[in-house]
Structures are given as structure tokens and as C-alpha cells.
PDB file of C-alpha atoms and ligand atoms in Angstrom:
ATOM      1  CA  UNK A 167     -17.911  34.008  12.752  1.00 80.00           C
ATOM      2  CA  UNK A 168     -19.737  35.054  15.947  1.00 87.00           C
ATOM      3  CA  UNK A 169     -20.508  31.433  16.853  1.00 89.00           C
ATOM      4  CA  UNK A 170     -16.885  30.469  16.509  1.00 93.00           C
ATOM      5  CA  UNK A 171     -15.937  33.444  18.638  1.00 95.00           C
ATOM      6  CA  UNK A 172     -18.512  32.507  21.305  1.00 94.00           C
ATOM      7  CA  UNK A 173     -17.464  28.831  21.257  1.00 93.00           C
ATOM      8  CA  UNK A 174     -13.805  29.770  21.578  1.00 94.00           C
ATOM      9  CA  UNK A 175     -14.662  31.978  24.523  1.00 94.00           C
ATOM     10  CA  UNK A 176     -16.156  28.983  26.311  1.00 92.00           C
ATOM     11  CA  UNK A 177     -12.765  27.363  25.887  1.00 92.00           C
ATOM     12  CA  UNK A 178     -11.170  30.422  27.447  1.00 91.00           C
ATOM     13  CA  UNK A 179      -9.899  31.765  24.137  1.00 93.00           C
ATOM     14  CA  UNK A 180     -10.369  35.314  22.945  1.00 93.00           C
ATOM     15  CA  UNK A 181     -10.261  35.390  19.133  1.00 96.00           C
ATOM     16  CA  UNK A 182      -9.297  38.834  17.870  1.00 96.00           C
ATOM     17  CA  UNK A 183     -10.871  40.289  14.691  1.00 96.00           C
ATOM     18  CA  UNK A 184      -7.607  39.596  12.825  1.00 97.00           C
ATOM     19  CA  UNK A 185      -7.759  35.909  13.787  1.00 97.00           C
ATOM     20  CA  UNK A 186     -11.440  35.628  12.886  1.00 96.00           C
ATOM     21  CA  UNK A 187     -10.492  37.101   9.525  1.00 97.00           C
ATOM     22  CA  UNK A 188      -7.918  34.317   9.090  1.00 97.00           C
ATOM     23  CA  UNK A 189     -10.586  31.713   9.869  1.00 96.00           C
ATOM     24  CA  UNK A 190     -12.887  33.299   7.279  1.00 95.00           C
ATOM     25  CA  UNK A 191     -10.128  33.167   4.687  1.00 96.00           C
ATOM     26  CA  UNK A 192      -9.309  29.550   5.614  1.00 96.00           C
ATOM     27  CA  UNK A 193     -12.971  28.629   5.054  1.00 95.00           C
ATOM     28  CA  UNK A 194     -13.075  30.360   1.687  1.00 95.00           C
ATOM     29  CA  UNK A 195      -9.933  28.656   0.372  1.00 96.00           C
ATOM     30  CA  UNK A 196     -11.039  25.280   1.726  1.00 95.00           C
ATOM     31  CA  UNK A 197     -14.322  25.425  -0.158  1.00 94.00           C
ATOM     32  CA  UNK A 198     -12.656  26.738  -3.295  1.00 95.00           C
ATOM     33  CA  UNK A 199     -10.010  23.977  -3.378  1.00 96.00           C
ATOM     34  CA  UNK A 200     -12.526  21.331  -2.369  1.00 94.00           C
ATOM     35  CA  UNK A 201     -13.941  21.451  -5.902  1.00 93.00           C
ATOM     36  CA  UNK A 202     -10.674  19.984  -7.199  1.00 93.00           C
ATOM     37  CA  UNK A 203      -9.131  18.221  -4.203  1.00 93.00           C
ATOM     38  CA  UNK A 204     -11.128  16.098  -1.798  1.00 93.00           C
ATOM     39  CA  UNK A 205     -10.446  18.023   1.418  1.00 92.00           C
ATOM     40  CA  UNK A 206     -13.653  17.973   3.410  1.00 89.00           C
ATOM     41  CA  UNK A 207     -17.041  16.261   3.350  1.00 90.00           C
ATOM     42  CA  UNK A 208     -18.512  19.138   5.360  1.00 87.00           C
ATOM     43  CA  UNK A 209     -18.828  22.351   3.359  1.00 87.00           C
ATOM     44  CA  UNK A 210     -21.675  24.252   5.026  1.00 88.00           C
ATOM     45  CA  UNK A 211     -20.344  27.519   6.472  1.00 82.00           C
ATOM     46  CA  UNK A 212     -21.730  27.013   9.950  1.00 83.00           C
ATOM     47  CA  UNK A 213     -20.758  23.356  10.098  1.00 87.00           C
ATOM     48  CA  UNK A 214     -17.163  24.011   9.049  1.00 87.00           C
ATOM     49  CA  UNK A 215     -16.790  26.720  11.672  1.00 87.00           C
ATOM     50  CA  UNK A 216     -18.076  24.463  14.423  1.00 85.00           C
ATOM     51  CA  UNK A 217     -17.321  20.875  13.408  1.00 87.00           C
ATOM     52  CA  UNK A 218     -13.875  21.656  12.002  1.00 92.00           C
ATOM     53  CA  UNK A 219     -12.543  24.907  13.476  1.00 95.00           C
ATOM     54  CA  UNK A 220     -14.038  24.930  16.972  1.00 95.00           C
ATOM     55  CA  UNK A 221     -13.568  21.167  17.290  1.00 94.00           C
ATOM     56  CA  UNK A 222      -9.864  21.647  16.519  1.00 96.00           C
ATOM     57  CA  UNK A 223      -9.567  24.285  19.224  1.00 96.00           C
ATOM     58  CA  UNK A 224     -10.992  21.951  21.898  1.00 95.00           C
ATOM     59  CA  UNK A 225      -7.499  20.426  22.040  1.00 95.00           C
ATOM     60  CA  UNK A 226      -6.590  23.163  24.496  1.00 93.00           C
ATOM     61  CA  UNK A 227      -8.794  21.504  27.132  1.00 93.00           C
ATOM     62  CA  UNK A 228      -6.055  18.889  27.456  1.00 92.00           C
ATOM     63  CA  UNK A 229      -3.111  21.049  26.577  1.00 82.00           C
ATOM     64  CA  UNK A 230      -0.997  21.678  29.636  1.00 60.00           C
ATOM     65  CA  UNK A 231       1.789  23.317  27.612  1.00 57.00           C
ATOM     66  CA  UNK A 232      -0.516  25.944  26.076  1.00 60.00           C
ATOM     67  CA  UNK A 233       1.624  28.727  27.410  1.00 62.00           C
ATOM     68  CA  UNK A 234       4.975  27.016  26.782  1.00 72.00           C
ATOM     69  CA  UNK A 235       7.152  29.165  24.585  1.00 77.00           C
ATOM     70  CA  UNK A 236       8.300  27.693  21.248  1.00 85.00           C
ATOM     71  CA  UNK A 237       6.134  24.602  21.644  1.00 93.00           C
ATOM     72  CA  UNK A 238       6.970  22.078  18.914  1.00 96.00           C
ATOM     73  CA  UNK A 239       3.803  20.486  17.618  1.00 97.00           C
ATOM     74  CA  UNK A 240       3.111  17.942  14.863  1.00 98.00           C
ATOM     75  CA  UNK A 241      -0.295  17.103  13.411  1.00 98.00           C
ATOM     76  CA  UNK A 242      -0.172  13.581  11.945  1.00 98.00           C
ATOM     77  CA  UNK A 243      -2.540  12.983   8.991  1.00 98.00           C
ATOM     78  CA  UNK A 244      -3.637  16.610   9.013  1.00 98.00           C
ATOM     79  CA  UNK A 245      -5.650  16.455   5.749  1.00 97.00           C
ATOM     80  CA  UNK A 246      -6.731  20.038   5.096  1.00 97.00           C
ATOM     81  CA  UNK A 247      -4.898  21.197   8.235  1.00 98.00           C
ATOM     82  CA  UNK A 248      -7.085  19.950  11.071  1.00 97.00           C
ATOM     83  CA  UNK A 249      -6.555  20.446  13.955  1.00 97.00           C
ATOM     84  CA  UNK A 250      -3.137  22.069  13.270  1.00 98.00           C
ATOM     85  CA  UNK A 251      -4.091  25.228  11.392  1.00 98.00           C
ATOM     86  CA  UNK A 252      -6.890  26.442  13.704  1.00 97.00           C
ATOM     87  CA  UNK A 253      -4.469  25.990  16.621  1.00 96.00           C
ATOM     88  CA  UNK A 254      -1.756  27.906  14.777  1.00 96.00           C
ATOM     89  CA  UNK A 255      -4.188  30.746  14.087  1.00 97.00           C
ATOM     90  CA  UNK A 256      -5.142  30.896  17.769  1.00 95.00           C
ATOM     91  CA  UNK A 257      -1.542  30.431  19.016  1.00 93.00           C
ATOM     92  CA  UNK A 258       0.760  31.973  16.390  1.00 94.00           C
ATOM     93  CA  UNK A 259       3.874  31.348  18.485  1.00 92.00           C
ATOM     94  CA  UNK A 260       3.807  27.533  18.195  1.00 94.00           C
ATOM     95  CA  UNK A 261       6.231  25.759  15.871  1.00 96.00           C
ATOM     96  CA  UNK A 262       4.020  23.561  13.745  1.00 97.00           C
ATOM     97  CA  UNK A 263       4.667  20.601  11.452  1.00 98.00           C
ATOM     98  CA  UNK A 264       1.799  19.312   9.316  1.00 98.00           C
ATOM     99  CA  UNK A 265       2.260  15.730   8.121  1.00 98.00           C
ATOM    100  CA  UNK A 266       0.089  14.524   5.265  1.00 98.00           C
ATOM    101  CA  UNK A 267       0.435  11.510   2.964  1.00 98.00           C
ATOM    102  CA  UNK A 268      -1.578  12.852   0.011  1.00 97.00           C
ATOM    103  CA  UNK A 269       0.452  15.164  -2.245  1.00 97.00           C
ATOM    104  CA  UNK A 270      -2.552  17.229  -3.354  1.00 97.00           C
ATOM    105  CA  UNK A 271      -3.588  17.920   0.227  1.00 98.00           C
ATOM    106  CA  UNK A 272       0.002  18.927   1.019  1.00 98.00           C
ATOM    107  CA  UNK A 273      -0.216  21.335  -1.909  1.00 98.00           C
ATOM    108  CA  UNK A 274      -3.330  22.917  -0.383  1.00 98.00           C
ATOM    109  CA  UNK A 275      -1.498  23.178   2.952  1.00 98.00           C
ATOM    110  CA  UNK A 276       1.381  25.085   1.329  1.00 98.00           C
ATOM    111  CA  UNK A 277      -1.114  27.405  -0.302  1.00 98.00           C
ATOM    112  CA  UNK A 278      -3.117  28.109   2.848  1.00 98.00           C
ATOM    113  CA  UNK A 279      -0.064  28.676   5.038  1.00 98.00           C
ATOM    114  CA  UNK A 280       1.156  31.275   2.591  1.00 98.00           C
ATOM    115  CA  UNK A 281      -2.294  32.815   2.134  1.00 98.00           C
ATOM    116  CA  UNK A 282      -2.808  33.199   5.886  1.00 98.00           C
ATOM    117  CA  UNK A 283       0.740  34.453   6.369  1.00 97.00           C
ATOM    118  CA  UNK A 284       1.580  31.826   9.005  1.00 98.00           C
ATOM    119  CA  UNK A 285       5.215  31.614  10.130  1.00 96.00           C
ATOM    120  CA  UNK A 286       7.017  28.595  11.495  1.00 97.00           C
ATOM    121  CA  UNK A 287       4.887  26.003   9.747  1.00 98.00           C
ATOM    122  CA  UNK A 288       6.573  23.086   8.002  1.00 98.00           C
ATOM    123  CA  UNK A 289       4.579  20.963   5.567  1.00 98.00           C
ATOM    124  CA  UNK A 290       5.820  17.385   5.459  1.00 98.00           C
ATOM    125  CA  UNK A 291       4.423  15.348   2.569  1.00 98.00           C
ATOM    126  CA  UNK A 292       4.853  11.683   3.423  1.00 98.00           C
ATOM    127  CA  UNK A 293       3.717   8.699   5.420  1.00 98.00           C
ATOM    128  CA  UNK A 294       4.131   8.567   9.171  1.00 98.00           C
ATOM    129  CA  UNK A 295       5.647   5.053   8.896  1.00 98.00           C
ATOM    130  CA  UNK A 296       8.588   6.541   6.963  1.00 98.00           C
ATOM    131  CA  UNK A 297       8.852  10.095   8.251  1.00 98.00           C
ATOM    132  CA  UNK A 298       8.958   8.936  11.884  1.00 98.00           C
ATOM    133  CA  UNK A 299      12.292   7.208  11.170  1.00 98.00           C
ATOM    134  CA  UNK A 300      13.974  10.399   9.976  1.00 98.00           C
ATOM    135  CA  UNK A 301      16.230  11.922  12.650  1.00 98.00           C
ATOM    136  CA  UNK A 302      14.842  15.390  11.929  1.00 98.00           C
ATOM    137  CA  UNK A 303      11.377  14.336  13.121  1.00 98.00           C
ATOM    138  CA  UNK A 304      11.863  11.371  15.434  1.00 98.00           C
ATOM    139  CA  UNK A 305      11.106  12.197  19.076  1.00 98.00           C
ATOM    140  CA  UNK A 306      11.369  15.904  18.284  1.00 98.00           C
ATOM    141  CA  UNK A 307       7.919  17.191  19.312  1.00 97.00           C
ATOM    142  CA  UNK A 308       6.487  18.320  22.653  1.00 95.00           C
ATOM    143  CA  UNK A 309       2.982  17.690  21.459  1.00 96.00           C
ATOM    144  CA  UNK A 310       1.678  15.282  18.813  1.00 98.00           C
ATOM    145  CA  UNK A 311      -1.905  15.587  17.598  1.00 98.00           C
ATOM    146  CA  UNK A 312      -4.097  13.525  15.342  1.00 98.00           C
ATOM    147  CA  UNK A 313      -7.748  13.714  14.367  1.00 96.00           C
ATOM    148  CA  UNK A 314      -9.793  11.159  12.433  1.00 93.00           C
ATOM    149  CA  UNK A 315      -6.831   9.172  11.100  1.00 96.00           C
ATOM    150  CA  UNK A 316      -7.028   5.629  12.526  1.00 96.00           C
ATOM    151  CA  UNK A 317      -8.185   3.539  15.467  1.00 96.00           C
ATOM    152  CA  UNK A 318      -6.038   3.993  18.554  1.00 97.00           C
ATOM    153  CA  UNK A 319      -4.028   0.728  18.383  1.00 97.00           C
ATOM    154  CA  UNK A 320      -2.810   1.749  14.895  1.00 98.00           C
ATOM    155  CA  UNK A 321      -2.694   5.449  15.630  1.00 98.00           C
ATOM    156  CA  UNK A 322      -0.268   5.259  18.554  1.00 98.00           C
ATOM    157  CA  UNK A 323       2.307   3.491  16.366  1.00 98.00           C
ATOM    158  CA  UNK A 324       2.025   6.313  13.803  1.00 98.00           C
ATOM    159  CA  UNK A 325       2.233   9.122  16.367  1.00 98.00           C
ATOM    160  CA  UNK A 326       4.192   8.238  19.534  1.00 98.00           C
ATOM    161  CA  UNK A 327       7.527   7.889  17.656  1.00 98.00           C
ATOM    162  CA  UNK A 328       7.341  11.649  16.900  1.00 98.00           C
ATOM    163  CA  UNK A 329       6.857  12.540  20.544  1.00 98.00           C
ATOM    164  CA  UNK A 330       9.858  13.597  22.648  1.00 98.00           C
ATOM    165  CA  UNK A 331      10.235  11.891  26.016  1.00 98.00           C
ATOM    166  CA  UNK A 332       8.387  14.161  28.449  1.00 96.00           C
ATOM    167  CA  UNK A 333       5.938  15.244  25.744  1.00 95.00           C
ATOM    168  CA  UNK A 334       2.456  13.972  24.990  1.00 96.00           C
ATOM    169  CA  UNK A 335       0.122  12.771  22.293  1.00 98.00           C
ATOM    170  CA  UNK A 336      -3.526  13.835  22.118  1.00 97.00           C
ATOM    171  CA  UNK A 337      -5.992  11.926  19.948  1.00 97.00           C
ATOM    172  CA  UNK A 338      -9.327  13.578  19.160  1.00 96.00           C
ATOM    173  CA  UNK A 339     -12.064  10.974  19.210  1.00 94.00           C
ATOM    174  CA  UNK A 340     -15.812  10.750  18.749  1.00 91.00           C
ATOM    175  CA  UNK A 341     -18.150   8.337  20.518  1.00 88.00           C
ATOM    176  CA  UNK A 342     -17.157   5.848  23.179  1.00 88.00           C
ATOM    177  CA  UNK A 343     -13.486   4.999  23.301  1.00 93.00           C
ATOM    178  CA  UNK A 344     -13.214   2.495  26.143  1.00 94.00           C
ATOM    179  CA  UNK A 345     -12.909  -0.496  23.855  1.00 95.00           C
ATOM    180  CA  UNK A 346     -10.373   1.242  21.599  1.00 95.00           C
ATOM    181  CA  UNK A 347      -8.297   2.213  24.612  1.00 96.00           C
ATOM    182  CA  UNK A 348      -8.330  -1.322  25.985  1.00 96.00           C
ATOM    183  CA  UNK A 349      -7.187  -2.680  22.639  1.00 97.00           C
ATOM    184  CA  UNK A 350      -4.411  -0.062  22.480  1.00 97.00           C
ATOM    185  CA  UNK A 351      -3.069  -0.629  26.004  1.00 97.00           C
ATOM    186  CA  UNK A 352      -0.354  -3.078  24.916  1.00 97.00           C
ATOM    187  CA  UNK A 353       0.776  -0.883  22.026  1.00 98.00           C
ATOM    188  CA  UNK A 354       0.954   2.258  24.195  1.00 98.00           C
ATOM    189  CA  UNK A 355       3.306   0.483  26.610  1.00 98.00           C
ATOM    190  CA  UNK A 356       5.500  -0.995  23.850  1.00 98.00           C
ATOM    191  CA  UNK A 357       5.943   2.450  22.304  1.00 98.00           C
ATOM    192  CA  UNK A 358       7.018   4.142  25.551  1.00 98.00           C
ATOM    193  CA  UNK A 359       3.704   5.787  26.364  1.00 98.00           C
ATOM    194  CA  UNK A 360       1.345   5.858  29.291  1.00 98.00           C
ATOM    195  CA  UNK A 361      -2.334   6.807  29.254  1.00 98.00           C
ATOM    196  CA  UNK A 362      -2.808   9.951  31.333  1.00 96.00           C
ATOM    197  CA  UNK A 363      -6.512  10.716  30.899  1.00 96.00           C
ATOM    198  CA  UNK A 364      -9.569  10.647  28.710  1.00 96.00           C
ATOM    199  CA  UNK A 365     -10.961  14.133  28.786  1.00 95.00           C
ATOM    200  CA  UNK A 366     -14.591  14.593  27.812  1.00 93.00           C
ATOM    201  CA  UNK A 367     -15.334  17.576  25.602  1.00 93.00           C
ATOM    202  CA  UNK A 368     -18.552  19.161  26.798  1.00 89.00           C
ATOM    203  CA  UNK A 369     -19.478  22.240  24.789  1.00 87.00           C
ATOM    204  CA  UNK A 370     -23.047  23.257  23.915  1.00 85.00           C
ATOM    205  CA  UNK A 371     -21.991  23.301  20.250  1.00 85.00           C
ATOM    206  CA  UNK A 372     -21.301  19.544  20.383  1.00 86.00           C
ATOM    207  CA  UNK A 373     -24.272  17.492  21.526  1.00 84.00           C
ATOM    208  CA  UNK A 374     -22.536  14.249  20.485  1.00 87.00           C
ATOM    209  CA  UNK A 375     -19.903  12.585  22.618  1.00 88.00           C
ATOM    210  CA  UNK A 376     -16.351  13.769  22.001  1.00 92.00           C
ATOM    211  CA  UNK A 377     -13.177  13.245  23.940  1.00 95.00           C
ATOM    212  CA  UNK A 378      -9.445  13.773  24.003  1.00 97.00           C
ATOM    213  CA  UNK A 379      -7.265  10.766  24.736  1.00 97.00           C
ATOM    214  CA  UNK A 380      -4.054  12.012  26.331  1.00 97.00           C
ATOM    215  CA  UNK A 381      -0.972   9.789  26.326  1.00 98.00           C
ATOM    216  CA  UNK A 382       2.317  10.842  27.927  1.00 97.00           C
ATOM    217  CA  UNK A 383       5.638   9.734  26.490  1.00 98.00           C
ATOM    218  CA  UNK A 384       7.665   8.275  29.324  1.00 98.00           C
ATOM    219  CA  UNK A 385      10.485   6.446  27.545  1.00 98.00           C
ATOM    220  CA  UNK A 386      11.976   6.316  24.024  1.00 98.00           C
ATOM    221  CA  UNK A 387      10.146   4.331  21.363  1.00 98.00           C
ATOM    222  CA  UNK A 388      12.156   1.257  20.252  1.00 98.00           C
ATOM    223  CA  UNK A 389      13.864   1.822  16.867  1.00 98.00           C
ATOM    224  CA  UNK A 390      11.790  -0.780  15.046  1.00 98.00           C
ATOM    225  CA  UNK A 391       8.584   1.270  15.380  1.00 98.00           C
ATOM    226  CA  UNK A 392       6.715   2.304  13.363  1.00 98.00           C
ATOM    227  CA  UNK A 393       6.887  -0.807  11.230  1.00 98.00           C
ATOM    228  CA  UNK A 394       6.815  -0.795   7.420  1.00 98.00           C
ATOM    229  CA  UNK A 395       4.180   1.094   5.359  1.00 98.00           C
ATOM    230  CA  UNK A 396       0.688  -0.150   6.035  1.00 97.00           C
ATOM    231  CA  UNK A 397       1.661  -2.675   8.711  1.00 98.00           C
ATOM    232  CA  UNK A 398       0.448  -0.596  11.699  1.00 98.00           C
ATOM    233  CA  UNK A 399      -3.046  -0.630  10.161  1.00 98.00           C
ATOM    234  CA  UNK A 400      -2.919  -4.217   8.939  1.00 98.00           C
ATOM    235  CA  UNK A 401      -1.511  -5.773  12.111  1.00 98.00           C
ATOM    236  CA  UNK A 402      -2.017  -3.384  15.040  1.00 97.00           C
ATOM    237  CA  UNK A 403       0.406  -3.896  17.939  1.00 97.00           C
ATOM    238  CA  UNK A 404      -0.649  -5.436  21.186  1.00 84.00           C
TER     239      UNK A 404
HETATM  240  N1  SAH B 193      -7.040  15.292  10.410  1.00 58.39           N
HETATM  241  C1  SAH B 193      -7.889  15.685   9.304  1.00 58.39           C
HETATM  242  C2  SAH B 193      -7.909  14.629   8.176  1.00 58.39           C
HETATM  243  C3  SAH B 193      -8.531  13.329   8.529  1.00 58.39           C
HETATM  244  S1  SAH B 193      -8.581  12.210   7.153  1.00 58.39           S
HETATM  245  C4  SAH B 193      -9.285  15.997   9.807  1.00 58.39           C
HETATM  246  O1  SAH B 193      -9.569  15.768  10.960  1.00 58.39           O
HETATM  247  O2  SAH B 193     -10.099  16.459   8.996  1.00 58.39           O
HETATM  248  C5  SAH B 193      -7.088  11.290   7.428  1.00 58.39           C
HETATM  249  C6  SAH B 193      -5.889  11.906   6.753  1.00 58.39           C
HETATM  250  O3  SAH B 193      -4.732  11.225   7.201  1.00 58.39           O
HETATM  251  C7  SAH B 193      -5.928  11.781   5.240  1.00 58.39           C
HETATM  252  O4  SAH B 193      -5.705  13.040   4.662  1.00 58.39           O
HETATM  253  C8  SAH B 193      -4.799  10.800   4.932  1.00 58.39           C
HETATM  254  O5  SAH B 193      -4.143  11.088   3.709  1.00 58.39           O
HETATM  255  C9  SAH B 193      -3.873  10.979   6.119  1.00 58.39           C
HETATM  256  N2  SAH B 193      -3.113   9.770   6.470  1.00 58.39           N
HETATM  257  C10 SAH B 193      -3.613   8.530   6.653  1.00 58.39           C
HETATM  258  N3  SAH B 193      -2.626   7.662   6.974  1.00 58.39           N
HETATM  259  C11 SAH B 193      -1.472   8.390   7.012  1.00 58.39           C
HETATM  260  C12 SAH B 193      -0.115   8.055   7.270  1.00 58.39           C
HETATM  261  N4  SAH B 193       0.235   6.802   7.542  1.00 58.39           N
HETATM  262  N5  SAH B 193       0.801   9.037   7.222  1.00 58.39           N
HETATM  263  C13 SAH B 193       0.436  10.315   6.919  1.00 58.39           C
HETATM  264  N6  SAH B 193      -0.839  10.679   6.662  1.00 58.39           N
HETATM  265  C14 SAH B 193      -1.779   9.738   6.691  1.00 58.39           C
END
């Protein structure tokens, strides 16, 4: 776990032995469950620590509210808990919701949250298209995150409805994003958002190009969004 510790330090994060222990336990459970439930394609110890855990923590490079007390955060399409769980381990005070469509993955999430003894984590098993229309979740989060779920034009329709006005959405992306951002410009506006910045992630551990697309929520999302199940992917807005 020394590499994770060193990488986190470059991000300005000091991971205590207790937190590194939680990461070790997370890795162990992930690999164990991965035999039955398809949770991760990467299973190598070193790769999981860097490509999954450290990569999740890079969110803080674009996270102005890092010190905000009682920050409400939702991770949309979290899969095995990425980036939500690494962030919760590093910042135990956040209030975290993990949204995942696949029931078996949600089952793993319940297990791992209990195993790691994490408080204030809600597992929501469902599809963003439906959950985002429930009053309990709609426009209720200061920060919305999503990693490796969909292309930006689709993704913003699945995420911005969760974001409170004044909050923001951060998408973790690999490779060049200019084209994706251009295609999403219309959708971002329709949904009440505004592109703030594209922050490059430059850490020695990641030789490939990675970035954080930060979108601020300026006005409420019209009631009709997100559209019915599957439509945001089939017919992206804009
Ligand atoms: N964020 C994780 C998982 C990426 S895979 C990571 O970075 O490793 C994408 C995940 O999003 C899958 O687990 C899939 O079930 C979930 N997903 C896809 N579309 C969704 C939707 N509309 N609502 C909720 N979850 C969704």
C-alpha cells in the first residue's frame, strides 16, 4: 500500500494506517467477490491500488468543497464503488449515496460498506433514469460523480438531475475529451449546467491522459429529464 500512500500524498492527502488497512480490505473483498460477480476487469494488486483507488482519489483535484462539512455526494453507476468508496475512506465525514443498476453489484456494495464499517452510506439499487425523478434524490446533492459510465452527452442527462443548484458534477474521463464536450454542450445547457473547467490529471502514476470535466449546476433541470429508461443513451440530447 506504500504506492497508494505516496500517490495520495502527491494529491495532498495523508492516508493513515487505519485508512490504508481499509483499502487493503476493500481490495481483498473485491477480488474475492469478483469470482462470482463481474466487478472489475483489473485484478492485479498493484493495478487495482493505482488504476482504481488512486484514480478515484484524483477527484479531489477538482473538488472545491473538499472541506465542506456534511457534503452530500452521489456516485452514479458506481459499479464496485468507484470512485465513491475510496473517497469515503479518505473523507469519512461525507454523506455518500452509491447508485448502481445491477442488483448483484449493489449486493457487493452493501457487503463492503458493512465490512469497512462506513457510516452515512446509502446504497441505491436502480437506474438513474428512474431514481433521478424521486423527490428524495432529485437535486439533493452538492457533488455528483461518475466514472466510466457513458459518453458525456448521455452522462449529463443521467447525472445533472441529481445535482442541487449551486452544486457540481465531475466526470472522470480518459483520453481526449474535446469532441465529447462539444457534443455535450447543448445537453449541458438544457439540463441547467455550465462547463466550468477541464482539469488535467498529471500524476507520475498515470502516464496516459486523464482529466476531470467539471460542470456547475446553475439552474434547475426541467422536470422531463432524464427521459425514459435507455433513451439518454439511444438519443443523446443536443
Ligand atoms: N464507476 C465504476 C463502474 C463503471 S461500469 C468504475 O469506474 O469502475 C458502469 C456501471 O454503471 C455499471 O456497473 C452499470 O451497471 C452502471 N450503470 C450503467 N447505466 C446506469 C444507469 N442508467 N443507472 C445506474 N447505473 C448504471
